[in-house]
C-alpha atoms as an extended CHARMM CRD file, in Angstrom:
* protein
*
       179  EXT
         1         1  MET       CA             -0.0650000000       -0.0110000000       -0.0380000000  PROA      1               0.0000000000
         2         2  LYS       CA              1.3340000000        3.4380000000       -0.8520000000  PROA      2               0.0000000000
         3         3  THR       CA              1.6930000000        5.9080000000        1.9620000000  PROA      3               0.0000000000
         4         4  PHE       CA              2.7310000000        9.3740000000        2.4360000000  PROA      4               0.0000000000
         5         5  VAL       CA              5.0040000000       10.6250000000        5.2760000000  PROA      5               0.0000000000
         6         6  ILE       CA              5.6330000000       14.1200000000        6.3100000000  PROA      6               0.0000000000
         7         7  GLY       CA              8.1920000000       15.3740000000        8.6410000000  PROA      7               0.0000000000
         8         8  ILE       CA              7.8660000000       18.6780000000       10.5310000000  PROA      8               0.0000000000
         9         9  GLY       CA             11.0290000000       19.6840000000       12.4010000000  PROA      9               0.0000000000
        10        10  GLY       CA             12.1700000000       22.9340000000       14.1720000000  PROA      10              0.0000000000
        11        11  VAL       CA             13.0450000000       24.7720000000       17.2660000000  PROA      11              0.0000000000
        12        12  THR       CA             11.3200000000       23.9220000000       20.6360000000  PROA      12              0.0000000000
        13        13  ASN       CA              7.9980000000       25.6780000000       21.0470000000  PROA      13              0.0000000000
        14        14  GLY       CA              8.0740000000       26.8820000000       17.3770000000  PROA      14              0.0000000000
        15        15  GLY       CA              4.6580000000       25.6940000000       16.2070000000  PROA      15              0.0000000000
        16        16  LYS       CA              5.3790000000       22.1850000000       14.8110000000  PROA      16              0.0000000000
        17        17  THR       CA              2.5320000000       20.5450000000       16.8460000000  PROA      17              0.0000000000
        18        18  THR       CA              0.0990000000       23.4240000000       16.0060000000  PROA      18              0.0000000000
        19        19  LEU       CA              0.8930000000       22.9640000000       12.3510000000  PROA      19              0.0000000000
        20        20  ALA       CA              0.7090000000       19.1030000000       12.4720000000  PROA      20              0.0000000000
        21        21  ARG       CA             -2.7590000000       19.2260000000       14.2040000000  PROA      21              0.0000000000
        22        22  ASN       CA             -4.1160000000       21.8600000000       11.8450000000  PROA      22              0.0000000000
        23        23  LEU       CA             -2.9660000000       19.6690000000        8.8000000000  PROA      23              0.0000000000
        24        24  GLN       CA             -4.5050000000       16.5710000000       10.4400000000  PROA      24              0.0000000000
        25        25  LYS       CA             -7.8920000000       18.3520000000       10.5910000000  PROA      25              0.0000000000
        26        26  ARG       CA             -7.8560000000       19.0520000000        6.8430000000  PROA      26              0.0000000000
        27        27  LEU       CA             -6.0000000000       16.0650000000        5.3630000000  PROA      27              0.0000000000
        28        28  PRO       CA             -7.7990000000       12.8210000000        4.7130000000  PROA      28              0.0000000000
        29        29  ASN       CA             -6.5970000000        9.5080000000        6.2750000000  PROA      29              0.0000000000
        30        30  CYS       CA             -3.9890000000       11.5240000000        8.4650000000  PROA      30              0.0000000000
        31        31  SER       CA             -2.2860000000       10.5970000000       11.6500000000  PROA      31              0.0000000000
        32        32  VAL       CA              0.2140000000       12.3640000000       13.6350000000  PROA      32              0.0000000000
        33        33  ILE       CA              3.1910000000       11.1070000000       15.8060000000  PROA      33              0.0000000000
        34        34  SER       CA              4.6290000000       13.6870000000       18.1570000000  PROA      34              0.0000000000
        35        35  GLN       CA              8.3320000000       13.3740000000       19.1300000000  PROA      35              0.0000000000
        36        36  ASP       CA              7.2420000000       15.1810000000       22.4320000000  PROA      36              0.0000000000
        37        37  ASP       CA              5.2430000000       12.0220000000       23.3590000000  PROA      37              0.0000000000
        38        38  PHE       CA              8.4790000000       10.1220000000       23.7170000000  PROA      38              0.0000000000
        39        39  PHE       CA             10.5290000000       12.0320000000       26.3040000000  PROA      39              0.0000000000
        40        40  LYS       CA             12.1500000000        9.9780000000       29.0380000000  PROA      40              0.0000000000
        41        41  PRO       CA             11.0150000000       10.4850000000       32.5820000000  PROA      41              0.0000000000
        42        42  GLU       CA             12.4520000000       13.6230000000       34.1630000000  PROA      42              0.0000000000
        43        43  SER       CA             14.5610000000       11.5400000000       36.5180000000  PROA      43              0.0000000000
        44        44  GLU       CA             16.4970000000       10.2390000000       33.5560000000  PROA      44              0.0000000000
        45        45  ILE       CA             17.1340000000       13.6480000000       32.0720000000  PROA      45              0.0000000000
        46        46  GLU       CA             20.5990000000       14.9320000000       32.6270000000  PROA      46              0.0000000000
        47        47  THR       CA             21.3150000000       18.5030000000       34.0630000000  PROA      47              0.0000000000
        48        48  GLY       CA             23.7680000000       20.5120000000       31.9900000000  PROA      48              0.0000000000
        49        49  GLU       CA             26.5770000000       22.7150000000       33.1560000000  PROA      49              0.0000000000
        50        50  ASN       CA             24.1790000000       25.5340000000       32.7580000000  PROA      50              0.0000000000
        51        51  GLY       CA             21.9850000000       23.9920000000       35.4770000000  PROA      51              0.0000000000
        52        52  PHE       CA             19.0510000000       23.2390000000       33.0690000000  PROA      52              0.0000000000
        53        53  LEU       CA             17.5680000000       19.8380000000       32.3940000000  PROA      53              0.0000000000
        54        54  GLN       CA             18.9160000000       18.8560000000       29.0010000000  PROA      54              0.0000000000
        55        55  TYR       CA             15.6960000000       18.1400000000       27.2200000000  PROA      55              0.0000000000
        56        56  ASP       CA             16.8820000000       19.4170000000       23.7490000000  PROA      56              0.0000000000
        57        57  VAL       CA             19.2470000000       16.4830000000       22.9750000000  PROA      57              0.0000000000
        58        58  LEU       CA             18.5970000000       13.0830000000       21.5530000000  PROA      58              0.0000000000
        59        59  GLU       CA             19.6500000000       11.3220000000       24.8790000000  PROA      59              0.0000000000
        60        60  ALA       CA             16.3670000000       12.9270000000       26.5010000000  PROA      60              0.0000000000
        61        61  LEU       CA             14.0580000000       10.8910000000       24.0870000000  PROA      61              0.0000000000
        62        62  ASN       CA             13.3300000000        7.3780000000       23.7750000000  PROA      62              0.0000000000
        63        63  MET       CA             13.8100000000        7.1260000000       20.0920000000  PROA      63              0.0000000000
        64        64  GLU       CA             13.4540000000        3.4680000000       19.9480000000  PROA      64              0.0000000000
        65        65  GLU       CA              9.8840000000        3.7510000000       21.1380000000  PROA      65              0.0000000000
        66        66  MET       CA              9.2430000000        6.4980000000       18.6370000000  PROA      66              0.0000000000
        67        67  MET       CA             10.5440000000        4.4440000000       15.7830000000  PROA      67              0.0000000000
        68        68  SER       CA              8.4430000000        1.4920000000       16.9530000000  PROA      68              0.0000000000
        69        69  ALA       CA              5.3500000000        3.6100000000       16.7500000000  PROA      69              0.0000000000
        70        70  ILE       CA              6.3670000000        4.8220000000       13.2720000000  PROA      70              0.0000000000
        71        71  SER       CA              7.0810000000        1.1000000000       12.1860000000  PROA      71              0.0000000000
        72        72  CYS       CA              3.5520000000        0.0230000000       13.5810000000  PROA      72              0.0000000000
        73        73  TRP       CA              1.8190000000        2.7630000000       11.5430000000  PROA      73              0.0000000000
        74        74  MET       CA              3.8420000000        1.7930000000        8.2940000000  PROA      74              0.0000000000
        75        75  GLU       CA              2.8420000000       -1.7930000000        8.7320000000  PROA      75              0.0000000000
        76        76  SER       CA             -0.8600000000       -0.9210000000        9.2140000000  PROA      76              0.0000000000
        77        77  PRO       CA             -1.5010000000        2.6590000000        8.3490000000  PROA      77              0.0000000000
        78        78  SER       CA             -4.4900000000        4.2200000000       10.2430000000  PROA      78              0.0000000000
        79        79  HSD       CA             -7.2420000000        5.9250000000        8.4160000000  PROA      79              0.0000000000
        80        80  SER       CA             -9.1940000000        8.9040000000        9.5950000000  PROA      80              0.0000000000
        81        81  LEU       CA            -12.6590000000        9.5880000000        8.6000000000  PROA      81              0.0000000000
        82        82  VAL       CA            -12.0250000000       13.1570000000        7.4890000000  PROA      82              0.0000000000
        83        83  SER       CA            -13.4940000000       14.0790000000        4.2680000000  PROA      83              0.0000000000
        84        84  THR       CA            -12.2280000000       16.6270000000        1.8670000000  PROA      84              0.0000000000
        85        85  ASP       CA            -13.0220000000       18.0650000000       -1.6440000000  PROA      85              0.0000000000
        86        86  TRP       CA            -10.1770000000       16.3880000000       -3.2330000000  PROA      86              0.0000000000
        87        87  ARG       CA            -11.3340000000       12.8060000000       -2.9690000000  PROA      87              0.0000000000
        88        88  SER       CA             -8.9350000000       11.3890000000       -5.7460000000  PROA      88              0.0000000000
        89        89  ILE       CA             -6.2080000000       11.2420000000       -3.0890000000  PROA      89              0.0000000000
        90        90  GLU       CA             -8.2730000000       10.1950000000       -0.1210000000  PROA      90              0.0000000000
        91        91  GLU       CA             -7.1980000000        6.5450000000       -0.1550000000  PROA      91              0.0000000000
        92        92  ILE       CA             -3.4470000000        7.3880000000        0.4140000000  PROA      92              0.0000000000
        93        93  PRO       CA             -2.7270000000        7.1360000000        4.1890000000  PROA      93              0.0000000000
        94        94  ILE       CA             -0.7340000000       10.1400000000        5.5620000000  PROA      94              0.0000000000
        95        95  LEU       CA              1.5690000000       10.1940000000        8.5370000000  PROA      95              0.0000000000
        96        96  ILE       CA              2.9130000000       13.3670000000       10.0030000000  PROA      96              0.0000000000
        97        97  ILE       CA              5.8970000000       13.0660000000       12.3400000000  PROA      97              0.0000000000
        98        98  GLU       CA              6.8490000000       16.1970000000       14.2490000000  PROA      98              0.0000000000
        99        99  GLY       CA              9.5370000000       17.0250000000       16.5000000000  PROA      99              0.0000000000
       100       100  PHE       CA             12.5230000000       19.2270000000       17.3850000000  PROA      100             0.0000000000
       101       101  LEU       CA             15.2430000000       16.6810000000       16.5430000000  PROA      101             0.0000000000
       102       102  LEU       CA             13.1790000000       14.7900000000       13.7960000000  PROA      102             0.0000000000
       103       103  PHE       CA             15.8220000000       14.8750000000       11.1330000000  PROA      103             0.0000000000
       104       104  ASN       CA             18.8000000000       14.1650000000       13.4770000000  PROA      104             0.0000000000
       105       105  TYR       CA             18.2210000000       10.4400000000       14.2770000000  PROA      105             0.0000000000
       106       106  ASN       CA              4.0550000000       22.4350000000       20.2380000000  PROA      106             0.0000000000
       107       107  THR       CA              1.9590000000       23.2820000000       21.7620000000  PROA      107             0.0000000000
       108       108  ARG       CA              3.5640000000       22.3420000000       24.8460000000  PROA      108             0.0000000000
       109       109  VAL       CA              2.6670000000       24.4110000000       27.7880000000  PROA      109             0.0000000000
       110       110  TYR       CA              5.3910000000       24.9350000000       30.3760000000  PROA      110             0.0000000000
       111       111  ASP       CA              4.2820000000       24.9970000000       33.9740000000  PROA      111             0.0000000000
       112       112  PRO       CA              6.2850000000       26.2200000000       35.6200000000  PROA      112             0.0000000000
       113       113  PRO       CA              7.6780000000       28.2990000000       32.8300000000  PROA      113             0.0000000000
       114       114  ASP       CA             11.1870000000       27.9870000000       31.6470000000  PROA      114             0.0000000000
       115       115  ALA       CA             13.8660000000       29.6790000000       33.7380000000  PROA      115             0.0000000000
       116       116  PRO       CA             15.1570000000       33.0360000000       32.4910000000  PROA      116             0.0000000000
       117       117  GLY       CA             17.9780000000       32.5490000000       29.7870000000  PROA      117             0.0000000000
       118       118  TYR       CA             16.9960000000       28.8130000000       29.0910000000  PROA      118             0.0000000000
       119       119  PHE       CA             15.7760000000       29.5660000000       25.5600000000  PROA      119             0.0000000000
       120       120  ASP       CA             18.7810000000       31.8390000000       24.5440000000  PROA      120             0.0000000000
       121       121  GLY       CA             21.2340000000       29.8800000000       26.5700000000  PROA      121             0.0000000000
       122       122  HSD       CA             20.3360000000       26.2730000000       25.7140000000  PROA      122             0.0000000000
       123       123  VAL       CA             17.2790000000       25.7630000000       23.3610000000  PROA      123             0.0000000000
       124       124  TRP       CA             18.3740000000       27.9800000000       20.4760000000  PROA      124             0.0000000000
       125       125  PRO       CA             21.9560000000       26.9010000000       20.3880000000  PROA      125             0.0000000000
       126       126  MET       CA             21.0350000000       23.2600000000       20.4140000000  PROA      126             0.0000000000
       127       127  TYR       CA             18.5690000000       23.8340000000       17.6520000000  PROA      127             0.0000000000
       128       128  LEU       CA             21.1420000000       25.6200000000       15.4440000000  PROA      128             0.0000000000
       129       129  LYS       CA             23.6450000000       22.7170000000       16.1520000000  PROA      129             0.0000000000
       130       130  HSD       CA             21.0380000000       20.1090000000       15.1470000000  PROA      130             0.0000000000
       131       131  ARG       CA             19.7890000000       22.1230000000       12.1440000000  PROA      131             0.0000000000
       132       132  GLN       CA             23.3330000000       22.4470000000       10.7150000000  PROA      132             0.0000000000
       133       133  GLU       CA             23.6520000000       18.5100000000       11.0650000000  PROA      133             0.0000000000
       134       134  MET       CA             20.0900000000       18.2930000000        9.2950000000  PROA      134             0.0000000000
       135       135  GLU       CA             21.1650000000       20.3960000000        6.4530000000  PROA      135             0.0000000000
       136       136  ASN       CA             23.9000000000       17.8150000000        5.4740000000  PROA      136             0.0000000000
       137       137  ILE       CA             21.2080000000       15.2290000000        4.9350000000  PROA      137             0.0000000000
       138       138  SER       CA             20.2130000000       14.8060000000        1.2980000000  PROA      138             0.0000000000
       139       139  TRP       CA             16.3290000000       14.8130000000        1.9060000000  PROA      139             0.0000000000
       140       140  GLU       CA             14.1610000000       17.4400000000        0.2780000000  PROA      140             0.0000000000
       141       141  ILE       CA             13.4210000000       19.6470000000        3.2710000000  PROA      141             0.0000000000
       142       142  VAL       CA             11.4820000000       22.8130000000        2.8540000000  PROA      142             0.0000000000
       143       143  TYR       CA             12.2350000000       25.5840000000        5.5000000000  PROA      143             0.0000000000
       144       144  LEU       CA              9.5330000000       27.6230000000        6.7640000000  PROA      144             0.0000000000
       145       145  ASP       CA              9.7910000000       31.3630000000        7.8020000000  PROA      145             0.0000000000
       146       146  GLY       CA              8.7460000000       31.2610000000       11.6640000000  PROA      146             0.0000000000
       147       147  THR       CA              7.9740000000       35.0180000000       11.5910000000  PROA      147             0.0000000000
       148       148  LYS       CA              4.8700000000       34.3740000000        9.3240000000  PROA      148             0.0000000000
       149       149  SER       CA              1.4300000000       34.0050000000       10.9980000000  PROA      149             0.0000000000
       150       150  GLU       CA              0.1650000000       30.5460000000       11.7490000000  PROA      150             0.0000000000
       151       151  GLU       CA             -2.5550000000       30.8860000000        9.1360000000  PROA      151             0.0000000000
       152       152  ASP       CA              0.1090000000       31.8780000000        6.2850000000  PROA      152             0.0000000000
       153       153  LEU       CA              2.4370000000       28.9290000000        7.3830000000  PROA      153             0.0000000000
       154       154  PHE       CA             -0.5130000000       26.3820000000        7.2880000000  PROA      154             0.0000000000
       155       155  ALA       CA             -1.6420000000       27.6410000000        3.9120000000  PROA      155             0.0000000000
       156       156  GLN       CA              1.7940000000       27.2940000000        2.4680000000  PROA      156             0.0000000000
       157       157  VAL       CA              2.2520000000       23.8000000000        3.8850000000  PROA      157             0.0000000000
       158       158  TYR       CA             -1.2120000000       22.7050000000        3.0610000000  PROA      158             0.0000000000
       159       159  GLU       CA             -1.0620000000       23.8960000000       -0.5990000000  PROA      159             0.0000000000
       160       160  ASP       CA              2.4780000000       22.1390000000       -1.0000000000  PROA      160             0.0000000000
       161       161  LEU       CA              1.0170000000       18.8960000000        0.4040000000  PROA      161             0.0000000000
       162       162  VAL       CA             -2.0900000000       18.9310000000       -1.8540000000  PROA      162             0.0000000000
       163       163  GLN       CA              0.1440000000       19.3620000000       -4.7290000000  PROA      163             0.0000000000
       164       164  GLU       CA              2.5880000000       16.5570000000       -3.6880000000  PROA      164             0.0000000000
       165       165  LEU       CA             -0.2530000000       14.1090000000       -2.7980000000  PROA      165             0.0000000000
       166       166  THR       CA             -1.9370000000       14.9330000000       -6.2380000000  PROA      166             0.0000000000
       167       167  LYS       CA              1.4240000000       14.2190000000       -7.8400000000  PROA      167             0.0000000000
       168       168  GLN       CA              1.7590000000       10.9280000000       -5.8370000000  PROA      168             0.0000000000
       169       169  LYS       CA             -1.8050000000        9.9090000000       -6.9860000000  PROA      169             0.0000000000
       170       170  CYS       CA             -1.0270000000       10.5930000000      -10.5350000000  PROA      170             0.0000000000
       171       171  LEU       CA              2.2460000000        8.4360000000      -10.2640000000  PROA      171             0.0000000000
       172       172  GLN       CA              0.0600000000        5.6490000000       -8.6490000000  PROA      172             0.0000000000
       173       173  VAL       CA             -2.4700000000        5.7630000000      -11.4160000000  PROA      173             0.0000000000
       174       174  THR       CA              0.1430000000        5.8240000000      -14.1420000000  PROA      174             0.0000000000
       175       175  THR       CA              1.8750000000        2.9620000000      -12.4680000000  PROA      175             0.0000000000
       176       176  VAL       CA             -1.3570000000        0.9130000000      -12.1790000000  PROA      176             0.0000000000
       177       177  GLY       CA             -2.0830000000        1.8450000000      -15.8350000000  PROA      177             0.0000000000
       178       178  MET       CA              1.1150000000        0.2980000000      -16.9600000000  PROA      178             0.0000000000
       179       179  HSD       CA              0.2710000000       -3.2740000000      -15.6380000000  PROA      179             0.0000000000
């Protein structure tokens, strides 16, 4: 069965989860796996030299569990009952995987809020480090301008996905027609 997998990566608290959930509402047969669901317990998170718990590193995540969840979906893609106007691509199951270190192996509410200096002193430098690693990967990655509104980002991504899914459907029909 043909499937379509979308990855959304970016800095912590940059809107990945919001974008993924909004896309899920509009795309047919769409499921979301969020990297935030795979953090290890706080007792297993190391404290860095800066005194902050080191959540923005791969070691803070149970990536094996996340990969297992992705594998389970790939073996038996889930189907949602969302209907859309572009029925020709409804049968292609879609998986959105979102996370801050997605390409290197929210609405997250912080209560209590982050300590002063945490974002500038830890989150942003770790994001830049991981983004540089990600840029060396040969996948087709589209970078979004995080200064745009949530609505503009959604519209851009949604339009790109509809076009790509339509292309995939055309490829599938062409392939079927060749047999």
